[in-house]
Short mmCIF file of C-alpha atoms and ligand atoms in Angstrom, two decimals:
data_model
loop_
_atom_site.label_atom_id
_atom_site.label_comp_id
_atom_site.label_asym_id
_atom_site.label_seq_id
_atom_site.Cartn_x
_atom_site.Cartn_y
_atom_site.Cartn_z
CA MET D 28 0.00 0.00 0.00
CA LYS D 29 0.98 3.66 -0.22
CA ALA D 30 1.78 5.63 2.93
CA LEU D 31 3.50 8.85 4.00
CA VAL D 32 6.76 7.81 5.62
CA TRP D 33 9.15 9.79 7.83
CA HIS D 34 12.76 9.72 6.61
CA GLY D 35 14.29 12.54 8.67
CA THR D 36 13.97 16.28 9.25
CA ALA D 37 11.61 17.82 6.65
CA ASP D 38 11.79 14.58 4.65
CA ILE D 39 8.47 12.81 4.31
CA ARG D 40 7.90 10.60 1.27
CA CYS D 41 5.00 8.70 -0.22
CA ASP D 42 6.41 5.15 -0.21
CA THR D 43 5.09 1.69 -1.00
CA VAL D 44 5.09 -0.34 2.24
CA PRO D 45 3.63 -3.71 3.32
CA ASP D 46 -0.12 -3.79 4.05
CA PRO D 47 -0.97 -4.03 7.75
CA GLY D 48 -2.61 -7.16 9.13
CA ILE D 49 -4.36 -8.23 12.32
CA GLU D 50 -1.71 -8.80 15.02
CA HIS D 51 -3.95 -9.12 18.08
CA PRO D 52 -7.56 -10.31 18.45
CA ARG D 53 -8.68 -6.80 19.54
CA ASP D 54 -7.30 -5.21 16.31
CA ALA D 55 -9.20 -4.03 13.26
CA ILE D 56 -7.97 -2.93 9.86
CA VAL D 57 -9.42 0.27 8.46
CA LYS D 58 -9.29 1.33 4.80
CA VAL D 59 -8.63 5.06 5.04
CA THR D 60 -10.97 7.32 3.05
CA SER D 61 -9.75 10.66 4.44
CA CYS D 62 -6.88 11.78 6.65
CA ALA D 63 -5.41 15.13 7.63
CA ILE D 64 -2.12 16.77 8.51
CA CYS D 65 -2.11 18.08 12.09
CA GLY D 66 0.03 20.78 13.70
CA SER D 67 1.49 17.99 15.85
CA ASP D 68 2.80 16.34 12.66
CA LEU D 69 4.80 19.51 12.05
CA HIS D 70 6.75 18.98 15.28
CA LEU D 71 7.78 15.58 13.83
CA TYR D 72 8.44 17.05 10.36
CA ASP D 73 10.66 19.74 11.92
CA HIS D 74 12.08 17.04 14.20
CA PHE D 75 11.61 18.91 17.48
CA MET D 76 9.87 15.88 18.98
CA PRO D 77 12.21 13.04 19.96
CA GLY D 78 11.52 9.36 19.27
CA MET D 79 10.93 9.17 15.49
CA GLU D 80 12.64 6.50 13.40
CA LYS D 81 13.26 6.33 9.68
CA GLY D 82 10.44 4.32 8.11
CA ASP D 83 7.71 5.41 10.55
CA ILE D 84 4.30 5.93 8.93
CA MET D 85 2.83 9.36 9.73
CA GLY D 86 -0.70 10.45 10.56
CA HIS D 87 -3.06 10.44 13.52
CA GLU D 88 -6.20 12.15 12.18
CA PHE D 89 -8.03 9.71 9.89
CA MET D 90 -11.21 7.81 9.14
CA GLY D 91 -12.45 5.12 6.86
CA GLU D 92 -14.18 1.80 6.47
CA VAL D 93 -13.59 -1.27 8.62
CA VAL D 94 -12.33 -4.08 6.35
CA GLU D 95 -11.18 -6.70 8.87
CA VAL D 96 -11.96 -7.31 12.55
CA GLY D 97 -10.04 -9.45 15.06
CA ALA D 98 -11.96 -12.13 16.98
CA GLU D 99 -12.19 -10.14 20.23
CA ALA D 100 -13.33 -6.89 18.56
CA LYS D 101 -16.18 -8.52 16.64
CA GLY D 102 -18.80 -7.70 19.27
CA ALA D 103 -18.06 -3.97 18.92
CA LEU D 104 -17.20 -3.49 15.24
CA LYS D 105 -18.33 -4.97 11.95
CA VAL D 106 -16.76 -5.12 8.51
CA GLY D 107 -18.24 -2.32 6.39
CA GLU D 108 -18.83 0.10 9.27
CA ARG D 109 -17.63 3.68 8.83
CA VAL D 110 -15.46 4.99 11.67
CA VAL D 111 -13.37 7.94 12.73
CA VAL D 112 -10.31 6.74 14.64
CA PRO D 113 -9.29 8.84 17.67
CA PHE D 114 -5.57 9.56 17.83
CA THR D 115 -5.38 8.38 21.45
CA ILE D 116 -5.44 4.57 21.63
CA TRP D 117 -7.28 3.38 24.75
CA CYS D 118 -7.95 -0.01 26.27
CA GLY D 119 -11.15 0.82 28.18
CA GLU D 120 -10.17 -1.36 31.14
CA CYS D 121 -7.27 0.25 32.99
CA ASP D 122 -7.77 2.58 35.95
CA GLN D 123 -7.23 5.73 33.83
CA CYS D 124 -9.59 4.61 31.06
CA ARG D 125 -12.28 3.92 33.65
CA ARG D 126 -11.92 7.56 34.76
CA GLY D 127 -12.13 8.84 31.16
CA ASN D 128 -8.44 9.81 31.08
CA TYR D 129 -7.90 8.09 27.75
CA SER D 130 -4.75 9.94 26.67
CA VAL D 131 -2.98 8.46 29.67
CA CYS D 132 -4.28 4.90 29.20
CA GLU D 133 -1.98 2.62 31.16
CA ARG D 134 -1.98 -0.25 28.68
CA SER D 135 -1.99 1.01 25.09
CA ASN D 136 1.64 2.21 24.96
CA ARG D 137 3.65 -0.84 23.95
CA ASN D 138 6.94 1.00 24.62
CA LYS D 139 5.99 1.56 28.23
CA ALA D 140 9.48 1.00 29.67
CA ALA D 141 11.12 3.75 27.58
CA ALA D 142 8.29 6.20 28.26
CA ASP D 143 8.29 5.40 32.01
CA LYS D 144 11.95 6.25 32.12
CA LEU D 145 11.59 9.58 30.29
CA PHE D 146 8.32 10.89 31.77
CA GLY D 147 8.11 9.04 35.08
CA HIS D 148 5.01 7.25 33.81
CA ALA D 149 4.11 6.17 30.28
CA THR D 150 1.16 7.83 28.56
CA ALA D 151 -1.21 6.29 26.01
CA GLY D 152 -0.25 4.86 22.65
CA LEU D 153 -0.79 7.33 19.80
CA PHE D 154 -0.92 6.68 16.06
CA GLY D 155 1.99 7.87 13.93
CA TYR D 156 3.54 9.75 16.80
CA THR D 157 7.01 8.62 17.93
CA HIS D 158 8.23 5.49 19.67
CA LEU D 159 7.68 7.10 23.07
CA THR D 160 3.95 6.73 22.46
CA GLY D 161 4.09 3.18 21.16
CA GLY D 162 5.55 3.60 17.68
CA TYR D 163 2.25 2.67 16.03
CA ALA D 164 1.95 3.10 12.26
CA GLY D 165 -0.18 6.13 11.40
CA GLY D 166 -3.17 6.75 9.19
CA GLN D 167 -1.69 8.82 6.35
CA ALA D 168 -1.87 5.59 4.42
CA GLU D 169 -4.29 3.45 2.43
CA TYR D 170 -4.80 1.06 5.34
CA VAL D 171 -4.10 1.19 9.06
CA ARG D 172 -4.10 -1.31 11.91
CA VAL D 173 -6.17 -0.06 14.84
CA PRO D 174 -5.14 -1.66 18.16
CA PHE D 175 -7.82 -1.96 20.89
CA ALA D 176 -10.27 -1.32 18.04
CA ASP D 177 -13.27 -2.43 20.10
CA LYS D 178 -12.80 0.84 22.06
CA THR D 179 -10.65 3.02 19.80
CA HIS D 180 -13.26 4.21 17.29
CA VAL D 181 -16.20 6.56 16.75
CA LYS D 182 -19.00 5.10 14.61
CA ILE D 183 -20.35 7.54 12.06
CA PRO D 184 -24.06 7.53 11.25
CA GLU D 185 -25.25 7.89 7.67
CA GLY D 186 -25.77 11.29 6.09
CA LEU D 187 -22.56 12.98 7.25
CA SER D 188 -19.63 13.62 4.89
CA ASP D 189 -16.03 12.68 5.72
CA GLU D 190 -15.21 16.39 5.92
CA GLN D 191 -17.89 17.02 8.56
CA VAL D 192 -16.67 14.30 10.94
CA LEU D 193 -12.96 13.68 10.20
CA PHE D 194 -11.77 16.15 12.84
CA LEU D 195 -13.60 14.26 15.60
CA GLY D 196 -10.40 12.17 15.65
CA ASP D 197 -8.27 15.07 16.88
CA ILE D 198 -8.59 18.84 16.42
CA PHE D 199 -12.29 19.25 17.23
CA PRO D 200 -12.19 17.46 20.61
CA THR D 201 -8.77 19.07 21.18
CA GLY D 202 -10.22 22.57 20.81
CA TRP D 203 -13.24 21.52 22.84
CA GLN D 204 -11.18 20.06 25.69
CA ALA D 205 -8.97 23.19 25.70
CA ALA D 206 -12.08 25.33 26.24
CA ALA D 207 -13.93 22.88 28.50
CA GLN D 208 -11.03 22.61 30.93
CA CYS D 209 -11.25 26.41 31.41
CA ASP D 210 -14.67 25.97 33.09
CA ILE D 211 -15.90 29.00 31.17
CA GLU D 212 -18.31 31.33 32.97
CA PRO D 213 -20.65 33.76 31.16
CA THR D 214 -18.58 36.72 32.39
CA ASP D 215 -15.25 35.34 31.11
CA THR D 216 -12.91 36.67 28.48
CA VAL D 217 -11.08 33.75 26.86
CA ALA D 218 -7.82 34.62 25.06
CA ILE D 219 -6.52 32.07 22.57
CA TRP D 220 -2.94 32.15 21.24
CA GLY D 221 -2.67 30.55 17.78
CA CYS D 222 -5.29 30.56 15.01
CA GLY D 223 -4.16 27.36 13.34
CA PRO D 224 -6.67 24.50 13.03
CA VAL D 225 -6.61 23.83 16.79
CA GLY D 226 -7.03 27.51 17.62
CA GLN D 227 -9.99 27.73 15.21
CA MET D 228 -11.74 24.79 16.90
CA THR D 229 -10.95 26.31 20.31
CA ILE D 230 -12.47 29.68 19.33
CA ARG D 231 -15.74 28.07 18.22
CA SER D 232 -15.82 25.80 21.27
CA ALA D 233 -15.30 28.72 23.67
CA ILE D 234 -18.18 30.54 22.02
CA LEU D 235 -20.45 27.47 22.14
CA LEU D 236 -19.52 27.12 25.83
CA GLY D 237 -20.75 30.65 26.47
CA ALA D 238 -17.72 32.91 26.87
CA ARG D 239 -18.57 36.62 27.06
CA GLN D 240 -15.64 37.57 24.82
CA VAL D 241 -13.16 35.49 22.81
CA ILE D 242 -9.89 37.08 21.72
CA ALA D 243 -7.62 35.28 19.25
CA ILE D 244 -3.95 36.00 18.56
CA ASP D 245 -1.83 35.16 15.50
CA GLN D 246 0.04 36.97 12.74
CA VAL D 247 -1.26 35.19 9.63
CA PRO D 248 -3.95 37.36 7.96
CA GLU D 249 -6.20 34.56 6.63
CA ARG D 250 -6.09 32.75 9.97
CA LEU D 251 -7.04 35.96 11.79
CA ALA D 252 -9.87 36.50 9.28
CA MET D 253 -11.19 32.96 9.90
CA ALA D 254 -11.02 33.64 13.66
CA ARG D 255 -13.12 36.79 13.23
CA ALA D 256 -15.61 34.85 11.10
CA GLY D 257 -15.90 32.46 14.06
CA GLY D 258 -16.78 35.29 16.43
CA ALA D 259 -13.42 36.30 17.92
CA VAL D 260 -11.84 39.71 18.31
CA THR D 261 -8.31 39.38 16.91
CA ILE D 262 -4.83 40.64 17.75
CA ASP D 263 -2.01 40.56 15.18
CA PHE D 264 1.07 39.95 17.32
CA ALA D 265 3.42 41.10 14.54
CA ASN D 266 1.90 44.57 14.56
CA GLU D 267 0.33 45.06 18.00
CA SER D 268 1.38 44.54 21.60
CA VAL D 269 -0.49 41.45 22.79
CA VAL D 270 -0.28 42.44 26.45
CA GLU D 271 -1.45 46.02 25.86
CA ARG D 272 -4.36 44.98 23.62
CA LEU D 273 -5.51 42.24 26.02
CA ASN D 274 -5.48 44.71 28.91
CA GLU D 275 -7.38 47.26 26.83
CA LEU D 276 -10.03 44.71 25.87
CA THR D 277 -10.52 43.63 29.49
CA GLY D 278 -10.54 47.03 31.20
CA GLY D 279 -7.02 46.38 32.55
CA LYS D 280 -8.01 43.17 34.35
CA GLY D 281 -6.54 40.62 31.91
CA PRO D 282 -8.37 37.61 30.46
CA GLU D 283 -9.71 35.13 33.03
CA LYS D 284 -8.90 32.18 30.74
CA CYS D 285 -5.79 31.87 28.53
CA ILE D 286 -5.33 29.05 26.02
CA ASP D 287 -2.05 28.10 24.31
CA ALA D 288 -2.95 26.61 20.91
CA VAL D 289 0.59 27.19 19.60
CA GLY D 290 2.94 24.82 21.40
CA MET D 291 6.67 24.37 21.29
CA GLU D 292 7.38 26.18 18.01
CA ALA D 293 6.11 29.61 19.04
CA HIS D 294 7.15 32.55 16.92
CA ALA D 295 7.60 36.02 18.32
CA THR D 296 8.68 39.46 17.25
CA ALA D 297 12.25 40.08 18.41
CA THR D 298 11.63 40.00 22.14
CA LEU D 299 14.54 39.16 24.39
CA ASP D 300 13.00 35.89 25.54
CA SER D 301 12.29 34.68 22.00
CA ILE D 302 15.81 35.43 20.76
CA MET D 303 17.18 33.47 23.69
CA ASP D 304 14.78 30.59 23.00
CA ARG D 305 15.88 30.37 19.36
CA ALA D 306 19.55 30.36 20.33
CA LYS D 307 19.08 27.77 23.06
CA GLN D 308 16.96 25.55 20.84
CA ALA D 309 19.60 25.70 18.08
CA LEU D 310 22.29 24.71 20.60
CA MET D 311 19.99 21.97 21.97
CA LEU D 312 20.08 23.60 25.44
CA GLU D 313 16.29 23.64 25.49
CA SER D 314 13.87 21.77 23.30
CA ASP D 315 10.80 24.02 23.28
CA ARG D 316 10.17 27.75 22.81
CA ALA D 317 8.07 29.00 25.73
CA HIS D 318 7.22 32.53 24.57
CA VAL D 319 3.44 31.99 24.57
CA LEU D 320 3.47 30.40 28.03
CA ARG D 321 5.38 33.35 29.48
CA GLU D 322 2.99 35.83 27.84
CA MET D 323 -0.06 33.97 29.17
CA MET D 324 1.32 33.84 32.70
CA TYR D 325 2.02 37.57 32.61
CA VAL D 326 -1.30 38.78 31.21
CA CYS D 327 -3.72 36.30 32.81
CA ARG D 328 -6.01 37.72 35.46
CA PRO D 329 -5.01 36.55 38.98
CA ALA D 330 -6.83 33.35 39.98
CA GLY D 331 -7.34 32.63 36.27
CA THR D 332 -6.71 29.47 34.26
CA LEU D 333 -4.07 28.57 31.70
CA SER D 334 -5.17 25.77 29.36
CA ILE D 335 -2.48 24.22 27.17
CA PRO D 336 -3.46 21.99 24.24
CA GLY D 337 -0.30 23.14 22.39
CA VAL D 338 2.24 20.32 22.43
CA TYR D 339 5.53 20.57 24.32
CA GLY D 340 8.15 17.84 24.02
CA GLY D 341 10.76 18.39 26.66
CA LEU D 342 12.47 21.25 28.41
CA ILE D 343 11.54 24.91 28.57
CA ASP D 344 13.67 27.65 30.02
CA LYS D 345 13.15 30.89 31.96
CA VAL D 346 9.58 30.26 33.01
CA PRO D 347 8.56 32.85 35.65
CA PHE D 348 7.00 30.29 37.92
CA GLY D 349 6.91 32.62 40.91
CA MET D 350 4.60 34.91 38.97
CA ALA D 351 2.20 32.07 38.26
CA MET D 352 2.33 30.85 41.84
CA ASN D 353 1.70 34.26 43.39
CA LYS D 354 -1.10 35.04 40.93
CA GLY D 355 -2.73 31.74 41.89
CA LEU D 356 -3.06 30.46 38.33
CA THR D 357 -4.53 27.04 37.54
CA TRP D 358 -2.77 25.00 34.85
CA ARG D 359 -4.68 22.47 32.74
CA MET D 360 -3.00 20.61 29.90
CA GLY D 361 -2.52 17.36 28.06
CA GLN D 362 -3.12 15.32 24.97
CA THR D 363 -6.82 15.06 24.28
CA HIS D 364 -8.99 12.34 25.86
CA VAL D 365 -10.67 12.12 22.46
CA ASN D 366 -13.47 9.62 23.16
CA ARG D 367 -14.46 11.50 26.33
CA TRP D 368 -15.96 14.21 24.10
CA THR D 369 -16.93 12.58 20.81
CA ASP D 370 -20.52 11.44 21.56
CA ASP D 371 -21.47 15.00 22.49
CA LEU D 372 -19.55 16.59 19.61
CA LEU D 373 -20.99 14.19 17.01
CA GLU D 374 -24.45 15.17 18.21
CA ARG D 375 -23.59 18.86 17.90
CA ILE D 376 -22.46 18.25 14.30
CA GLN D 377 -25.68 16.37 13.54
CA GLU D 378 -27.76 19.17 15.07
CA GLY D 379 -25.93 21.70 12.91
CA GLN D 380 -24.45 23.64 15.84
CA ILE D 381 -21.08 23.42 14.12
CA ASP D 382 -19.63 22.08 10.87
CA PRO D 383 -15.88 21.57 11.47
CA SER D 384 -15.20 21.37 7.72
CA PHE D 385 -15.05 25.20 7.68
CA VAL D 386 -11.32 24.94 8.46
CA ILE D 387 -10.34 22.94 5.32
CA THR D 388 -8.45 24.96 2.70
CA HIS D 389 -6.71 22.17 0.75
CA THR D 390 -7.79 18.68 -0.35
CA VAL D 391 -5.21 16.63 -2.25
CA LYS D 392 -4.26 13.03 -3.07
CA LEU D 393 -2.10 11.12 -0.58
CA GLU D 394 0.79 11.22 -3.08
CA ASP D 395 0.79 15.02 -2.84
CA GLY D 396 1.11 14.85 0.97
CA PRO D 397 4.89 15.45 1.22
CA GLY D 398 4.61 18.80 -0.57
CA MET D 399 1.60 19.76 1.52
CA TYR D 400 3.60 19.33 4.76
CA LYS D 401 5.79 22.20 3.59
CA THR D 402 2.86 24.31 2.36
CA PHE D 403 1.08 23.85 5.71
CA ARG D 404 4.17 24.52 7.83
CA ASP D 405 5.15 27.63 5.86
CA LYS D 406 1.53 28.85 5.67
CA GLN D 407 1.84 29.25 1.90
CA ASP D 408 -1.09 29.49 -0.48
CA GLY D 409 -3.50 30.46 2.32
CA CYS D 410 -3.15 26.96 3.78
CA ILE D 411 -4.94 26.37 7.10
CA LYS D 412 -5.94 22.68 7.04
CA VAL D 413 -5.02 19.91 4.62
CA VAL D 414 -7.13 16.82 3.93
CA LEU D 415 -5.51 13.91 2.08
CA LYS D 416 -7.43 11.32 0.06
CA PRO D 417 -5.63 7.95 -0.18
N1 LIG X 523 -3.22 18.40 23.01
C1 LIG X 523 -3.54 17.70 21.94
O1 LIG X 523 -4.10 16.62 22.04
C2 LIG X 523 -3.27 18.28 20.58
C3 LIG X 523 -3.96 17.82 19.46
C4 LIG X 523 -3.72 18.43 18.23
C5 LIG X 523 -2.77 19.43 18.12
N2 LIG X 523 -2.09 19.84 19.23
C6 LIG X 523 -1.09 20.92 19.18
O2 LIG X 523 -1.75 22.16 19.03
C7 LIG X 523 -0.84 23.12 18.48
C8 LIG X 523 -1.51 23.83 17.32
O3 LIG X 523 -1.83 22.93 16.27
P1 LIG X 523 -2.35 23.45 14.87
O4 LIG X 523 -2.76 22.28 14.06
O5 LIG X 523 -3.31 24.54 15.04
O6 LIG X 523 -0.93 23.98 14.28
P2 LIG X 523 -0.41 25.26 13.48
O7 LIG X 523 1.06 25.14 13.51
O8 LIG X 523 -1.08 25.34 12.15
O9 LIG X 523 -0.90 26.50 14.34
C9 LIG X 523 -0.11 27.22 15.21
C10 LIG X 523 -0.45 28.70 15.02
O10 LIG X 523 0.19 29.44 16.05
C11 LIG X 523 0.59 30.67 15.50
N3 LIG X 523 1.61 31.26 16.37
C12 LIG X 523 2.95 31.06 16.40
N4 LIG X 523 3.52 31.80 17.36
C13 LIG X 523 2.53 32.50 17.96
C14 LIG X 523 2.50 33.47 19.01
N5 LIG X 523 3.62 33.84 19.64
N6 LIG X 523 1.29 33.99 19.37
C15 LIG X 523 0.15 33.62 18.75
N7 LIG X 523 0.12 32.72 17.72
C16 LIG X 523 1.30 32.18 17.35
C17 LIG X 523 1.08 30.31 14.11
O11 LIG X 523 1.12 31.43 13.24
C18 LIG X 523 0.03 29.26 13.69
O12 LIG X 523 -1.05 29.86 13.01
C19 LIG X 523 0.40 22.31 18.10
O13 LIG X 523 1.39 22.44 19.11
C20 LIG X 523 -0.09 20.89 18.05
O14 LIG X 523 0.93 19.97 18.29
C21 LIG X 523 -2.33 19.27 20.43
ZN1 LIG X 524 -2.93 16.07 16.16
ZN1 LIG X 525 -6.55 2.05 29.32
#
């Protein structure tokens, strides 16, 4: 079959690789009809995330048709069913899964020992996302093996297009969880850094969850325009002071809720902290650029909440922790517990409250995927979200 394969920094190729097969009775094989490139894939493309190996198949946002089901998954899934596959693989039986903490499932990461050593405790297995999260082949491919398939799926009812439901596997619940974990109150201002696909889903989620005011920050004109179309007030960080504008828009109080939908590759105008981050990252003295985190800590209203869906991989430097402690800020973060949210979000799509396909700007064949990684990363051609058709 054809698949997008990681070969090294900024080197992804469409290769011919062996078809996957059932390896465990709880597996299923899915024929992929649509998949997408996620901002998290860019951290692998740019090789800021450790744990990739040459030959790894990319992709963790995908859907398709079930073509084979292992003996122990047969009660839950049937050949011919249409499913979205969540990027977090969960067993449904461990202590964390029973609490709904699917992205920290205790059993789905088959490289548990290595992850235990690095993080203290292993987190869940993820598709197409480094050997620290199980080294599972991803879904930017014609076929994919889904482990723990009896749990790791979302069944899609008839009448909905791939484009309407594909993002249930990642960015829609990610934006939703980012907003939900802010416990938004009707008097709240929610400020969201980053208007990429995750930021866009976060903006619409914060509005659906009843925020008084949503403010979105980026520097890419078409992303800021899409944020405004979604109901946000926008700040262009290349041309305006984020801190000054946020204070202006909140009567000097600062936003109650601050969301980092940027992650470890934050850009910044030439502030002292961002120059230092770039230098340290180049010298491998820190792995992640923390500019957005510092800005959120500074501007957030005391007793407010910082919610962090943006991915960080390792070490950050010069974080003013004393400021956060004295301001009494609450931190919420993590990979998304996808299936915790999907029943509700699927219903909202069916009811027409939201159609997540608004974010798609490019649809191409799988073979054109390698070029689209670059287009998406460099924000060329107005690119906001890419869907690939195997
Ligand atoms: N927690 C999860 O489960 C989960 C799931 C999906 C994605 N993510 C992460 O979410 C983040 C965003 O993903 P995406 O798909 O939207 O990616 P993206 O790279 O398209 O979006 C990031 C956006 O942030 C903007 N940005 C950069 N520096 C900024 C700054 N200083 N202030 C404001 N905006 C800034 C960029 O211009 C870009 O538009 C990534 O880190 C990704 O890994 C996390
Ligand atoms: Zn993702
Ligand atoms: Zn589990």
